[in-house]
Short mmCIF file of C-alpha atoms and ligand atoms in Angstrom, two decimals:
data_model
loop_
_atom_site.label_atom_id
_atom_site.label_comp_id
_atom_site.label_asym_id
_atom_site.label_seq_id
_atom_site.Cartn_x
_atom_site.Cartn_y
_atom_site.Cartn_z
CA MET J 683 82.77 48.09 -58.36
CA LYS J 684 85.51 46.62 -56.33
CA PRO J 685 87.16 47.87 -53.44
CA ALA J 686 90.60 49.87 -53.70
CA PRO J 687 93.71 47.93 -53.37
CA PHE J 688 94.11 47.51 -49.27
CA ALA J 689 97.05 45.88 -46.76
CA TYR J 690 95.16 42.48 -44.43
CA LYS J 691 96.36 41.46 -41.52
CA LYS J 692 95.00 38.45 -39.86
CA ALA J 693 95.01 39.97 -35.90
CA ARG J 694 95.97 36.21 -32.95
CA SER J 695 94.91 37.59 -29.30
CA VAL J 696 92.85 41.72 -28.67
CA ASP J 697 97.09 42.66 -27.87
CA ASP J 698 98.04 41.69 -31.56
CA ALA J 699 95.03 43.12 -33.63
CA LEU J 700 96.15 46.87 -31.11
CA SER J 701 99.96 46.84 -31.92
CA LEU J 702 98.29 46.42 -35.90
CA ILE J 703 96.15 49.42 -35.93
CA ALA J 704 98.49 51.39 -34.07
CA SER J 705 100.92 51.04 -36.81
CA GLU J 706 98.37 52.84 -39.59
CA PRO J 707 95.91 55.36 -38.60
CA GLU J 708 93.91 54.65 -40.98
CA ALA J 709 94.03 50.63 -40.44
CA ARG J 710 89.50 49.03 -39.70
CA LEU J 711 89.14 46.20 -38.54
CA LEU J 712 87.06 43.48 -39.94
CA ALA J 713 85.08 41.39 -38.09
CA GLY J 714 81.61 40.18 -39.90
CA GLY J 715 82.50 42.51 -42.74
CA GLN J 716 78.80 43.10 -43.38
CA THR J 717 78.92 46.70 -42.93
CA LEU J 718 83.00 47.15 -43.84
CA ILE J 719 83.27 45.03 -47.15
CA ALA J 720 80.11 46.84 -48.60
CA SER J 721 81.18 49.93 -48.06
CA LEU J 722 84.94 48.92 -49.57
CA ASN J 723 83.57 47.74 -53.18
CA MET J 724 81.29 50.80 -53.07
CA ARG J 725 84.79 52.88 -52.35
CA LEU J 726 82.26 55.09 -50.00
CA SER J 727 86.07 54.00 -47.99
CA ALA J 728 89.19 53.04 -49.01
CA PRO J 729 90.96 52.20 -45.05
CA PRO J 730 94.99 50.96 -46.54
CA LEU J 731 95.35 47.99 -43.97
CA LEU J 732 92.60 45.48 -43.31
CA VAL J 733 93.39 44.45 -39.22
CA ASP J 734 90.68 40.71 -39.34
CA ILE J 735 89.65 39.49 -36.08
CA ASN J 736 88.33 36.62 -36.80
CA GLY J 737 90.85 34.38 -35.45
CA ILE J 738 90.59 35.77 -31.76
CA ASP J 739 90.56 33.20 -29.42
CA GLY J 740 87.91 33.92 -26.46
CA LEU J 741 85.62 36.59 -28.25
CA ASP J 742 83.04 35.04 -29.32
CA ARG J 743 81.93 33.44 -25.48
CA ILE J 744 78.63 34.03 -23.72
CA GLU J 745 79.19 34.35 -20.43
CA ARG J 746 76.89 34.35 -17.19
CA SER J 747 78.43 36.19 -14.10
CA ASN J 748 77.50 38.52 -10.74
CA GLY J 749 74.15 38.83 -12.35
CA SER J 750 75.05 40.04 -15.74
CA VAL J 751 75.99 38.44 -18.71
CA ARG J 752 78.89 39.39 -21.66
CA ILE J 753 78.10 39.24 -25.12
CA GLY J 754 82.52 38.88 -26.85
CA ALA J 755 81.47 41.04 -30.14
CA LEU J 756 82.91 37.96 -32.44
CA VAL J 757 79.54 36.27 -30.71
CA ARG J 758 77.84 36.00 -34.77
CA HIS J 759 73.95 37.68 -34.63
CA ALA J 760 72.96 34.13 -35.26
CA GLN J 761 75.10 32.27 -32.38
CA ALA J 762 73.42 34.67 -30.24
CA GLU J 763 69.90 33.43 -31.67
CA ARG J 764 70.19 30.05 -31.10
CA ASP J 765 71.90 30.32 -26.97
CA GLU J 766 70.21 29.31 -24.07
CA THR J 767 71.93 31.99 -21.85
CA ILE J 768 70.32 34.69 -24.08
CA ALA J 769 67.20 33.41 -24.52
CA ARG J 770 67.21 32.82 -20.63
CA THR J 771 69.00 36.22 -19.05
CA ALA J 772 68.69 39.18 -22.42
CA PRO J 773 65.61 38.40 -23.63
CA LEU J 774 64.89 41.48 -25.07
CA ILE J 775 68.06 40.87 -27.39
CA ALA J 776 66.77 37.53 -28.79
CA ARG J 777 63.47 39.17 -28.71
CA ALA J 778 65.32 41.54 -31.56
CA LEU J 779 68.06 39.33 -33.22
CA PRO J 780 65.50 37.92 -35.35
CA HIS J 781 64.73 41.37 -36.57
CA ILE J 782 68.33 42.26 -37.93
CA ALA J 783 68.77 41.17 -41.80
CA HIS J 784 68.51 38.33 -43.07
CA PRO J 785 70.04 34.77 -42.03
CA ALA J 786 72.90 34.97 -43.78
CA ILE J 787 73.70 37.97 -43.08
CA ARG J 788 72.93 37.17 -39.63
CA ASN J 789 75.61 34.70 -39.70
CA ARG J 790 78.47 36.66 -40.40
CA GLY J 791 76.75 40.24 -38.37
CA THR J 792 78.34 40.85 -34.50
CA VAL J 793 77.73 41.88 -31.80
CA GLY J 794 80.28 43.90 -31.48
CA GLY J 795 80.67 44.93 -35.02
CA SER J 796 77.06 46.33 -34.61
CA ILE J 797 77.41 48.39 -31.46
CA ALA J 798 80.99 50.55 -32.91
CA TYR J 799 79.54 51.17 -36.11
CA ALA J 800 76.66 52.56 -34.35
CA ASP J 801 73.57 52.90 -37.06
CA PRO J 802 70.86 54.82 -36.07
CA ALA J 803 69.14 52.35 -37.37
CA ALA J 804 69.88 48.85 -35.68
CA GLU J 805 68.28 46.72 -33.22
CA LEU J 806 71.47 46.17 -30.88
CA PRO J 807 72.54 49.03 -30.03
CA ALA J 808 68.57 49.71 -29.18
CA CYS J 809 68.51 46.95 -26.60
CA LEU J 810 72.22 47.90 -24.78
CA LEU J 811 70.40 51.37 -24.58
CA ALA J 812 67.62 49.42 -23.31
CA LEU J 813 68.60 47.35 -21.10
CA GLY J 814 71.20 50.20 -19.36
CA GLY J 815 74.17 47.77 -20.25
CA GLU J 816 77.86 48.91 -20.99
CA VAL J 817 80.65 48.40 -24.20
CA ILE J 818 83.73 46.35 -22.63
CA ALA J 819 86.44 48.54 -25.03
CA ARG J 820 90.37 47.90 -25.04
CA GLY J 821 93.26 50.10 -25.87
CA PRO J 822 96.88 51.37 -25.68
CA ALA J 823 96.02 52.30 -21.93
CA GLY J 824 93.44 48.47 -21.43
CA GLU J 825 90.54 47.55 -21.01
CA ARG J 826 87.76 50.11 -19.47
CA THR J 827 83.35 49.92 -19.51
CA ILE J 828 82.02 52.19 -21.03
CA PRO J 829 77.97 53.82 -19.92
CA VAL J 830 76.11 53.11 -22.63
CA ASP J 831 74.58 56.29 -21.85
CA ASP J 832 77.79 57.51 -23.44
CA PHE J 833 78.65 55.26 -25.99
CA PHE J 834 76.46 56.75 -28.67
CA LYS J 835 77.26 60.26 -29.08
CA GLY J 836 75.80 60.65 -33.02
CA LEU J 837 75.73 59.28 -36.38
CA PHE J 838 77.65 56.26 -36.49
CA GLU J 839 80.02 57.56 -33.81
CA THR J 840 80.81 56.11 -30.46
CA ALA J 841 83.47 57.40 -27.60
CA LEU J 842 85.79 54.94 -28.73
CA ALA J 843 89.35 56.09 -28.85
CA PRO J 844 91.86 56.20 -31.69
CA GLY J 845 93.37 52.82 -31.24
CA GLU J 846 90.42 51.73 -28.98
CA MET J 847 88.26 47.47 -30.56
CA VAL J 848 85.37 46.61 -28.69
CA THR J 849 86.01 43.34 -27.06
CA GLY J 850 82.71 42.74 -25.71
CA ILE J 851 78.80 43.96 -23.72
CA ARG J 852 77.90 43.68 -20.64
CA VAL J 853 73.78 44.08 -19.41
CA PRO J 854 71.83 43.05 -16.65
CA ALA J 855 69.98 39.86 -16.22
CA ALA J 856 66.45 38.94 -16.41
CA ALA J 857 65.40 39.19 -12.54
CA GLU J 858 62.03 37.83 -12.44
CA THR J 859 60.29 41.53 -12.09
CA SER J 860 62.52 42.20 -15.54
CA ARG J 861 59.47 43.36 -18.68
CA PHE J 862 60.39 43.92 -22.27
CA GLY J 863 58.68 45.25 -25.07
CA PHE J 864 60.30 45.14 -28.21
CA ALA J 865 58.94 45.99 -32.30
CA GLU J 866 59.89 47.27 -35.03
CA LEU J 867 57.87 48.79 -38.86
CA ALA J 868 60.06 47.66 -41.45
CA ARG J 869 58.51 47.45 -45.27
CA ARG J 870 59.37 44.34 -45.10
CA HIS J 871 61.09 41.88 -43.24
CA GLY J 872 64.89 41.89 -42.82
CA ASP J 873 64.95 45.79 -43.84
CA TYR J 874 66.24 48.05 -41.32
CA ALA J 875 63.59 49.52 -39.28
CA LEU J 876 61.63 51.94 -40.55
CA VAL J 877 61.46 53.18 -36.53
CA GLY J 878 61.97 50.99 -33.72
CA LEU J 879 61.48 50.15 -30.19
CA ALA J 880 63.48 48.14 -27.76
CA ALA J 881 62.00 48.97 -23.93
CA SER J 882 62.92 47.52 -19.85
CA ALA J 883 61.11 48.31 -17.29
CA ALA J 884 60.68 46.58 -13.43
CA ALA J 885 57.43 45.38 -12.27
CA ASN J 886 56.49 47.30 -9.41
CA GLY J 887 52.91 45.72 -8.17
CA ARG J 888 49.95 46.47 -11.11
CA GLY J 889 52.89 49.30 -12.91
CA LEU J 890 56.73 49.62 -13.78
CA ARG J 891 59.14 51.77 -12.12
CA ASN J 892 63.12 52.18 -13.99
CA VAL J 893 61.55 52.22 -17.39
CA ARG J 894 63.42 52.63 -20.33
CA LEU J 895 62.81 53.15 -23.73
CA ALA J 896 65.02 53.43 -26.01
CA PHE J 897 63.95 54.70 -29.61
CA PHE J 898 65.65 53.24 -33.21
CA GLY J 899 65.64 54.99 -36.92
CA VAL J 900 64.18 58.57 -35.78
CA ALA J 901 67.49 60.19 -35.01
CA SER J 902 71.01 60.49 -35.65
CA THR J 903 71.67 57.24 -32.47
CA ALA J 904 69.25 55.03 -30.52
CA VAL J 905 67.72 57.98 -28.75
CA ARG J 906 65.71 57.88 -24.84
CA THR J 907 63.09 59.46 -23.81
CA ARG J 908 62.38 59.88 -21.01
CA ALA J 909 59.14 62.07 -20.27
CA ALA J 910 57.69 59.15 -22.21
CA GLU J 911 59.73 57.59 -19.36
CA ALA J 912 57.79 58.76 -16.33
CA ALA J 913 54.85 58.77 -18.01
CA LEU J 914 54.36 55.18 -18.63
CA GLY J 915 56.14 55.08 -14.41
CA GLU J 916 52.70 56.58 -14.35
CA GLY J 917 50.51 54.04 -15.86
CA ASP J 918 49.66 56.71 -18.73
CA VAL J 919 50.05 55.12 -22.06
CA GLU J 920 48.37 57.66 -23.89
CA SER J 921 50.18 60.82 -22.06
CA ALA J 922 53.35 58.54 -22.47
CA VAL J 923 52.70 58.96 -26.38
CA ALA J 924 52.15 62.62 -25.70
CA ALA J 925 55.01 63.45 -23.49
CA LEU J 926 56.97 61.57 -27.14
CA ASP J 927 60.12 64.63 -27.87
CA LEU J 928 61.45 63.17 -30.78
CA GLU J 929 61.82 65.21 -34.34
CA PRO J 930 62.49 62.61 -36.83
CA ALA J 931 64.07 63.72 -40.08
CA ASP J 932 62.56 63.05 -43.93
CA ASP J 933 63.92 60.90 -46.22
CA ILE J 934 63.58 59.18 -49.06
CA HIS J 935 61.53 56.53 -47.00
CA ALA J 936 59.41 58.21 -44.62
CA SER J 937 58.36 61.84 -43.96
CA GLY J 938 59.80 62.93 -40.38
CA ALA J 939 55.28 63.29 -39.42
CA VAL J 940 55.04 59.93 -40.26
CA ARG J 941 58.13 57.95 -38.37
CA LYS J 942 56.23 60.16 -35.13
CA HIS J 943 52.75 59.27 -36.36
CA LEU J 944 54.83 55.55 -36.61
CA ALA J 945 57.09 55.88 -32.99
CA GLY J 946 53.33 56.18 -30.77
CA VAL J 947 51.83 53.39 -32.41
CA LEU J 948 55.02 51.25 -31.45
CA LEU J 949 55.56 53.03 -27.92
CA ARG J 950 51.18 51.56 -27.38
CA ARG J 951 52.74 47.77 -28.50
CA VAL J 952 56.02 47.58 -26.59
CA ALA J 953 54.00 49.61 -23.46
CA ALA J 954 51.69 46.75 -23.67
CA GLN J 955 53.76 43.23 -23.63
CA LEU J 956 56.16 45.90 -20.37
CA MET J 957 52.65 45.79 -18.69
CA GLU J 958 52.54 41.83 -19.32
CA PRO J 959 53.11 39.29 -16.10
CA ARG J 960 56.46 37.37 -17.92
CA ALA J 961 56.24 34.00 -19.38
C1 LIG K 291 71.65 43.59 -46.65
C2 LIG K 291 72.38 44.23 -45.07
C3 LIG K 291 71.87 44.48 -43.92
C4 LIG K 291 71.41 44.81 -42.83
N1 LIG K 291 70.25 44.75 -42.30
C5 LIG K 291 70.53 44.97 -40.66
C6 LIG K 291 69.21 45.19 -40.16
O1 LIG K 291 67.99 45.40 -40.33
N2 LIG K 291 69.97 45.61 -38.50
C7 LIG K 291 70.90 45.82 -38.20
O2 LIG K 291 71.29 45.95 -37.07
N3 LIG K 291 72.04 45.49 -39.31
C8 LIG K 291 72.12 44.62 -39.94
N4 LIG K 291 72.80 45.37 -41.43
C9 LIG K 291 73.96 44.54 -40.58
C10 LIG K 291 74.79 43.91 -39.62
O3 LIG K 291 73.75 43.15 -38.96
C11 LIG K 291 76.35 43.71 -38.84
O4 LIG K 291 75.47 43.83 -37.54
C12 LIG K 291 77.09 45.03 -39.22
O5 LIG K 291 77.39 44.44 -40.51
C13 LIG K 291 77.53 45.15 -38.59
O6 LIG K 291 79.16 44.02 -37.96
P1 LIG K 291 79.78 43.10 -38.58
O7 LIG K 291 80.78 42.11 -38.16
O8 LIG K 291 79.82 42.70 -40.43
O9 LIG K 291 81.07 44.20 -38.98
P2 LIG K 291 81.71 44.82 -39.82
O10 LIG K 291 81.34 44.95 -41.14
O11 LIG K 291 83.31 43.77 -40.04
O12 LIG K 291 82.74 45.74 -39.31
C14 LIG K 291 81.42 47.44 -39.08
C15 LIG K 291 82.63 48.78 -37.92
O13 LIG K 291 82.61 48.35 -37.11
C16 LIG K 291 83.90 48.04 -36.69
N5 LIG K 291 84.26 47.27 -36.60
C17 LIG K 291 83.73 45.89 -36.26
N6 LIG K 291 83.99 45.34 -35.46
C18 LIG K 291 84.60 46.27 -34.24
C19 LIG K 291 85.86 45.87 -32.69
N7 LIG K 291 84.88 44.83 -32.51
N8 LIG K 291 85.62 47.19 -32.26
C20 LIG K 291 85.72 47.70 -32.78
N9 LIG K 291 85.06 47.96 -34.25
C21 LIG K 291 84.79 47.38 -35.01
C22 LIG K 291 84.61 47.21 -38.51
O14 LIG K 291 86.71 48.51 -38.89
C23 LIG K 291 84.06 48.92 -39.05
O15 LIG K 291 84.41 50.41 -39.09
C24 LIG K 291 72.51 44.09 -42.14
C25 LIG K 291 73.62 44.28 -43.45
C26 LIG K 291 73.62 44.44 -44.45
C27 LIG K 291 74.85 43.79 -45.36
#
């Protein structure tokens, strides 16, 4: 199918993009286009104006400062996958990236697009949640940072206000004691996950503290399972599995019961990764 007619404007700066989206309440930002263009072609959405942010300088930077790493909204998945700073300071993200779709999609898809789109089965929102990071947004009132625990509100729904855009994300840089785990199950490599788990913790002697478990593909957003986090902090993997308070729905890919069972399988795998000394 072909998309419904739309106007197209290329933003020269973040301010330019913000004023263009302010001029048309139904306008949509165009980043990598990997989701948006497909939804236009299928006529699932018909915005009158697309505001192309691809030419905006500075949004494709990856910078480390003051114990954190800032990843610009226009950083492509493939760019992040090859980036040394991310490999060293945000290894959970580095581990998750190869699971996102296929190379052609990773060449165009952006970090900001993935976070703003908030697909409940996507890897990056779950990594951001597991890392306790934040979203950096700009809008008519200026810049604000939104802690990830407050950002994902529901199915494809975020805390972004009308007229705001994501300019980047920030995550704490990995420390000596940081531990990470990632696993997902998909029918074929590159498909959206049936169930996935991104996790972080700090080594505490032979145990763990500050455990954050972020499951994806099991609810309307990526979700933390706090009772399981507490049990894992006590070193009790089977109690953590028993404490999983997930209630995934049935869909055409798997029943909720299968998904819940797989969540337990992933939790055991990820718990083992968290307990390994870091390479
Ligand atoms: C076949 C296929 C398989 C895929 N598989 C996976 C997968 O396994 N895992 C996964 O995580 N993803 C997957 N994706 C999604 C893809 O990887 C991108 O992450 C996703 O398309 C969003 O990034 P984008 O830059 O393409 O955004 P776009 O398609 O350009 O935009 C998506 C939405 O976000 C909005 N938006 C974009 N940037 C911003 C911004 N900076 N601020 C505010 N709003 C913004 C747009 O207006 C639009 O509503 C898949 C896509 C395809 C086509």
